[in-house]
PDB file of C-alpha atoms in Angstrom:
ATOM      1  CA  MET A   1      15.335  -1.714  55.069  1.00  0.00           C
ATOM      2  CA  GLY A   2      12.600  -4.030  56.167  1.00  0.00           C
ATOM      3  CA  PHE A   3       8.935  -4.847  56.159  1.00  0.00           C
ATOM      4  CA  LEU A   4       6.682  -3.158  58.688  1.00  0.00           C
ATOM      5  CA  HIS A   5       3.034  -4.263  58.401  1.00  0.00           C
ATOM      6  CA  LEU A   6       0.676  -6.310  56.276  1.00  0.00           C
ATOM      7  CA  PHE A   7      -2.999  -5.544  56.269  1.00  0.00           C
ATOM      8  CA  ILE A   8      -5.749  -7.011  54.130  1.00  0.00           C
ATOM      9  CA  VAL A   9      -9.009  -5.169  53.473  1.00  0.00           C
ATOM     10  CA  ASN A  10     -12.091  -6.887  52.035  1.00  0.00           C
ATOM     11  CA  LYS A  11     -14.144  -5.447  49.181  1.00  0.00           C
ATOM     12  CA  SER A  12     -16.517  -3.641  51.517  1.00  0.00           C
ATOM     13  CA  GLY A  13     -13.721  -1.903  53.454  1.00  0.00           C
ATOM     14  CA  GLY A  14     -13.510  -4.208  56.461  1.00  0.00           C
ATOM     15  CA  LEU A  15     -10.126  -5.137  57.848  1.00  0.00           C
ATOM     16  CA  ILE A  16      -9.727  -8.921  57.689  1.00  0.00           C
ATOM     17  CA  LEU A  17      -6.064  -9.216  58.727  1.00  0.00           C
ATOM     18  CA  HIS A  18      -3.341  -7.051  60.208  1.00  0.00           C
ATOM     19  CA  ARG A  19       0.118  -8.256  61.178  1.00  0.00           C
ATOM     20  CA  PRO A  20       3.347  -6.582  62.174  1.00  0.00           C
ATOM     21  CA  LEU A  21       6.118  -8.058  60.022  1.00  0.00           C
ATOM     22  CA  GLY A  22       9.269  -6.739  61.622  1.00  0.00           C
ATOM     23  CA  PRO A  23      10.816  -5.430  64.816  1.00  0.00           C
ATOM     24  CA  ASN A  24      10.639  -1.807  63.597  1.00  0.00           C
ATOM     25  CA  ALA A  25       6.869  -1.973  63.048  1.00  0.00           C
ATOM     26  CA  PRO A  26       5.035   0.537  65.230  1.00  0.00           C
ATOM     27  CA  ARG A  27       2.651  -1.022  67.730  1.00  0.00           C
ATOM     28  CA  ILE A  28      -0.893  -0.014  66.827  1.00  0.00           C
ATOM     29  CA  GLY A  29      -4.087  -1.001  68.644  1.00  0.00           C
ATOM     30  CA  THR A  30      -6.912  -2.972  67.035  1.00  0.00           C
ATOM     31  CA  ASN A  31      -9.297  -0.005  66.867  1.00  0.00           C
ATOM     32  CA  GLU A  32      -6.682   2.075  65.075  1.00  0.00           C
ATOM     33  CA  TRP A  33      -6.133  -0.772  62.602  1.00  0.00           C
ATOM     34  CA  LEU A  34      -9.849  -0.905  61.863  1.00  0.00           C
ATOM     35  CA  ARG A  35      -9.801   2.832  61.168  1.00  0.00           C
ATOM     36  CA  ILE A  36      -6.690   2.529  58.989  1.00  0.00           C
ATOM     37  CA  GLY A  37      -8.267  -0.270  56.935  1.00  0.00           C
ATOM     38  CA  SER A  38     -11.541   1.523  56.297  1.00  0.00           C
ATOM     39  CA  THR A  39      -9.785   4.846  55.635  1.00  0.00           C
ATOM     40  CA  PHE A  40      -7.461   3.239  53.104  1.00  0.00           C
ATOM     41  CA  HIS A  41     -10.421   1.574  51.395  1.00  0.00           C
ATOM     42  CA  SER A  42     -12.170   4.952  51.101  1.00  0.00           C
ATOM     43  CA  LEU A  43      -9.042   6.734  49.833  1.00  0.00           C
ATOM     44  CA  HIS A  44      -8.486   3.966  47.285  1.00  0.00           C
ATOM     45  CA  ALA A  45     -12.031   4.395  45.958  1.00  0.00           C
ATOM     46  CA  ILE A  46     -11.712   8.186  45.827  1.00  0.00           C
ATOM     47  CA  ALA A  47      -8.375   7.939  44.004  1.00  0.00           C
ATOM     48  CA  ALA A  48      -9.933   5.645  41.411  1.00  0.00           C
ATOM     49  CA  GLU A  49     -12.652   8.211  40.693  1.00  0.00           C
ATOM     50  CA  ALA A  50     -10.629  11.409  41.062  1.00  0.00           C
ATOM     51  CA  GLY A  51      -7.551  10.369  39.096  1.00  0.00           C
ATOM     52  CA  PRO A  52      -6.700  12.749  36.248  1.00  0.00           C
ATOM     53  CA  THR A  53      -6.244   9.891  33.788  1.00  0.00           C
ATOM     54  CA  LYS A  54      -8.219   6.705  33.524  1.00  0.00           C
ATOM     55  CA  LEU A  55      -6.763   3.384  32.556  1.00  0.00           C
ATOM     56  CA  PRO A  56      -8.590   1.518  29.777  1.00  0.00           C
ATOM     57  CA  GLY A  57     -11.768   0.166  31.317  1.00  0.00           C
ATOM     58  CA  ASN A  58     -10.725   1.784  34.630  1.00  0.00           C
ATOM     59  CA  LYS A  59      -8.644  -1.359  35.297  1.00  0.00           C
ATOM     60  CA  ASN A  60      -4.993  -1.742  36.233  1.00  0.00           C
ATOM     61  CA  SER A  61      -2.576  -4.314  34.822  1.00  0.00           C
ATOM     62  CA  SER A  62      -3.899  -7.067  37.103  1.00  0.00           C
ATOM     63  CA  GLY A  63      -7.503  -6.473  36.011  1.00  0.00           C
ATOM     64  CA  ALA A  64      -8.602  -4.856  39.284  1.00  0.00           C
ATOM     65  CA  ASP A  65     -10.168  -1.416  39.620  1.00  0.00           C
ATOM     66  CA  ASP A  66      -7.857   1.554  39.298  1.00  0.00           C
ATOM     67  CA  GLY A  67      -6.792   3.251  42.545  1.00  0.00           C
ATOM     68  CA  ILE A  68      -3.851   3.690  44.889  1.00  0.00           C
ATOM     69  CA  GLU A  69      -0.954   1.386  44.087  1.00  0.00           C
ATOM     70  CA  GLN A  70       1.876   3.023  46.024  1.00  0.00           C
ATOM     71  CA  ILE A  71       2.384   5.853  48.499  1.00  0.00           C
ATOM     72  CA  GLU A  72       5.834   7.006  49.558  1.00  0.00           C
ATOM     73  CA  GLY A  73       6.326   9.187  52.598  1.00  0.00           C
ATOM     74  CA  GLY A  74       9.044  10.121  55.027  1.00  0.00           C
ATOM     75  CA  GLY A  75      10.399   6.798  56.226  1.00  0.00           C
ATOM     76  CA  ILE A  76       7.643   4.568  54.836  1.00  0.00           C
ATOM     77  CA  VAL A  77       6.464   3.002  51.590  1.00  0.00           C
ATOM     78  CA  LEU A  78       2.905   1.679  51.290  1.00  0.00           C
ATOM     79  CA  LYS A  79       2.275  -0.748  48.424  1.00  0.00           C
ATOM     80  CA  CYS A  80      -1.190  -2.060  47.509  1.00  0.00           C
ATOM     81  CA  LEU A  81      -2.290  -4.997  45.384  1.00  0.00           C
ATOM     82  CA  GLN A  82      -6.009  -5.073  44.661  1.00  0.00           C
ATOM     83  CA  THR A  83      -7.349  -8.339  43.314  1.00  0.00           C
ATOM     84  CA  ARG A  84     -10.121  -8.732  40.750  1.00  0.00           C
ATOM     85  CA  THR A  85     -12.471  -9.616  43.591  1.00  0.00           C
ATOM     86  CA  GLY A  86     -11.786  -6.316  45.368  1.00  0.00           C
ATOM     87  CA  ILE A  87      -9.601  -7.548  48.214  1.00  0.00           C
ATOM     88  CA  LYS A  88      -6.687  -5.202  48.913  1.00  0.00           C
ATOM     89  CA  PHE A  89      -3.365  -6.547  50.153  1.00  0.00           C
ATOM     90  CA  VAL A  90      -1.364  -3.664  51.616  1.00  0.00           C
ATOM     91  CA  LEU A  91       2.261  -3.902  52.655  1.00  0.00           C
ATOM     92  CA  THR A  92       4.158  -1.161  54.464  1.00  0.00           C
ATOM     93  CA  ALA A  93       7.930  -1.140  54.476  1.00  0.00           C
ATOM     94  CA  GLU A  94      10.924   1.059  55.024  1.00  0.00           C
ATOM     95  CA  PRO A  95      12.184   2.882  51.906  1.00  0.00           C
ATOM     96  CA  GLY A  96      14.556   0.775  49.838  1.00  0.00           C
ATOM     97  CA  THR A  97      12.987  -2.562  50.759  1.00  0.00           C
ATOM     98  CA  PRO A  98      13.260  -4.708  47.612  1.00  0.00           C
ATOM     99  CA  ASP A  99      10.682  -6.907  45.891  1.00  0.00           C
ATOM    100  CA  LEU A 100       7.505  -5.310  47.313  1.00  0.00           C
ATOM    101  CA  ASP A 101       5.459  -6.183  44.200  1.00  0.00           C
ATOM    102  CA  ALA A 102       6.695  -9.765  44.150  1.00  0.00           C
ATOM    103  CA  VAL A 103       6.087 -10.193  47.892  1.00  0.00           C
ATOM    104  CA  LEU A 104       2.514  -8.886  47.563  1.00  0.00           C
ATOM    105  CA  ARG A 105       1.801 -11.279  44.690  1.00  0.00           C
ATOM    106  CA  GLU A 106       3.266 -14.152  46.718  1.00  0.00           C
ATOM    107  CA  ILE A 107       1.114 -13.215  49.736  1.00  0.00           C
ATOM    108  CA  TYR A 108      -1.924 -13.302  47.438  1.00  0.00           C
ATOM    109  CA  VAL A 109      -0.908 -16.808  46.319  1.00  0.00           C
ATOM    110  CA  LEU A 110      -0.515 -17.860  49.965  1.00  0.00           C
ATOM    111  CA  TYR A 111      -3.964 -16.426  50.728  1.00  0.00           C
ATOM    112  CA  SER A 112      -5.420 -18.459  47.864  1.00  0.00           C
ATOM    113  CA  ASP A 113      -3.564 -21.617  48.875  1.00  0.00           C
ATOM    114  CA  CYS A 114      -3.979 -21.439  52.642  1.00  0.00           C
ATOM    115  CA  ALA A 115      -6.930 -19.273  53.692  1.00  0.00           C
ATOM    116  CA  LEU A 116      -9.352 -19.881  50.820  1.00  0.00           C
ATOM    117  CA  LYS A 117      -8.840 -23.644  50.960  1.00  0.00           C
ATOM    118  CA  ASP A 118      -9.486 -23.737  54.707  1.00  0.00           C
ATOM    119  CA  PRO A 119     -12.954 -25.288  55.085  1.00  0.00           C
ATOM    120  CA  PHE A 120     -13.633 -23.135  58.167  1.00  0.00           C
ATOM    121  CA  TYR A 121     -12.778 -19.806  56.528  1.00  0.00           C
ATOM    122  CA  GLU A 122     -15.681 -17.655  55.342  1.00  0.00           C
ATOM    123  CA  LEU A 123     -15.134 -14.989  52.692  1.00  0.00           C
ATOM    124  CA  GLU A 124     -15.078 -11.377  53.880  1.00  0.00           C
ATOM    125  CA  MET A 125     -14.477 -12.503  57.482  1.00  0.00           C
ATOM    126  CA  PRO A 126     -11.268 -12.034  59.504  1.00  0.00           C
ATOM    127  CA  ILE A 127      -8.536 -14.486  58.563  1.00  0.00           C
ATOM    128  CA  ARG A 128      -7.795 -16.818  61.466  1.00  0.00           C
ATOM    129  CA  CYS A 129      -5.758 -19.401  59.603  1.00  0.00           C
ATOM    130  CA  GLU A 130      -2.512 -20.420  61.277  1.00  0.00           C
ATOM    131  CA  LEU A 131      -1.232 -22.017  58.065  1.00  0.00           C
ATOM    132  CA  PHE A 132      -1.551 -18.660  56.264  1.00  0.00           C
ATOM    133  CA  THR A 133       0.098 -16.606  59.010  1.00  0.00           C
ATOM    134  CA  ASN A 134       2.974 -19.084  59.291  1.00  0.00           C
ATOM    135  CA  ALA A 135       3.424 -19.061  55.511  1.00  0.00           C
ATOM    136  CA  VAL A 136       3.535 -15.235  55.479  1.00  0.00           C
ATOM    137  CA  ASP A 137       6.110 -15.239  58.284  1.00  0.00           C
ATOM    138  CA  ASN A 138       8.234 -17.782  56.390  1.00  0.00           C
ATOM    139  CA  LEU A 139       7.978 -15.719  53.200  1.00  0.00           C
ATOM    140  CA  ILE A 140       9.143 -12.550  54.973  1.00  0.00           C
ATOM    141  CA  GLU A 141      12.052 -14.439  56.558  1.00  0.00           C
ATOM    142  CA  ARG A 142      13.052 -15.834  53.138  1.00  0.00           C
ATOM    143  CA  VAL A 143      12.926 -12.413  51.506  1.00  0.00           C
ATOM    144  CA  GLU A 144      14.890 -10.717  54.268  1.00  0.00           C
ATOM    145  CA  ALA A 145      17.481 -13.528  54.234  1.00  0.00           C
ATOM    146  CA  GLY A 146      18.329 -13.199  50.577  1.00  0.00           C
ATOM    147  CA  GLY A 147      15.589 -12.100  48.264  1.00  0.00           C
ATOM    148  CA  LEU A 148      12.520 -13.759  46.851  1.00  0.00           C
ATOM    149  CA  LYS A 149      13.187 -17.130  45.307  1.00  0.00           C
ATOM    150  CA  SER A 150      10.680 -19.603  43.964  1.00  0.00           C
ATOM    151  CA  ARG A 151       9.413 -22.196  46.439  1.00  0.00           C
TER     152      ARG A 151
END
């Protein structure tokens, strides 16, 4: 069990962050990550439109547009949190990794606290904030050491 990758996609489908989170994470080149981010964005939009049932107002429990929330495959789980502003936080992990929802929500809080408050960060642009990346690394270490506990 363990976390593999974190990637964040902006509302227009551009990849703004990708990070391997564990030693078992496959090494993927930057061009492939850009393709993965835009492909996931497109699949998320198609799933929201093609779903057999619609949520009230086409919104999920967090108020964001309906779409892909989780994909499980052979040896991998992909979990997505879409914010009300359209940013998608996507976490991949090995099956059986606990607290994926809570970790995604905590990463969103870290993004709000670290990246958005950085005076040099521009919305929709790649995240180059050392405070955010260090905070994500610390969060993953905390979770892997003994579960998610409040700060």
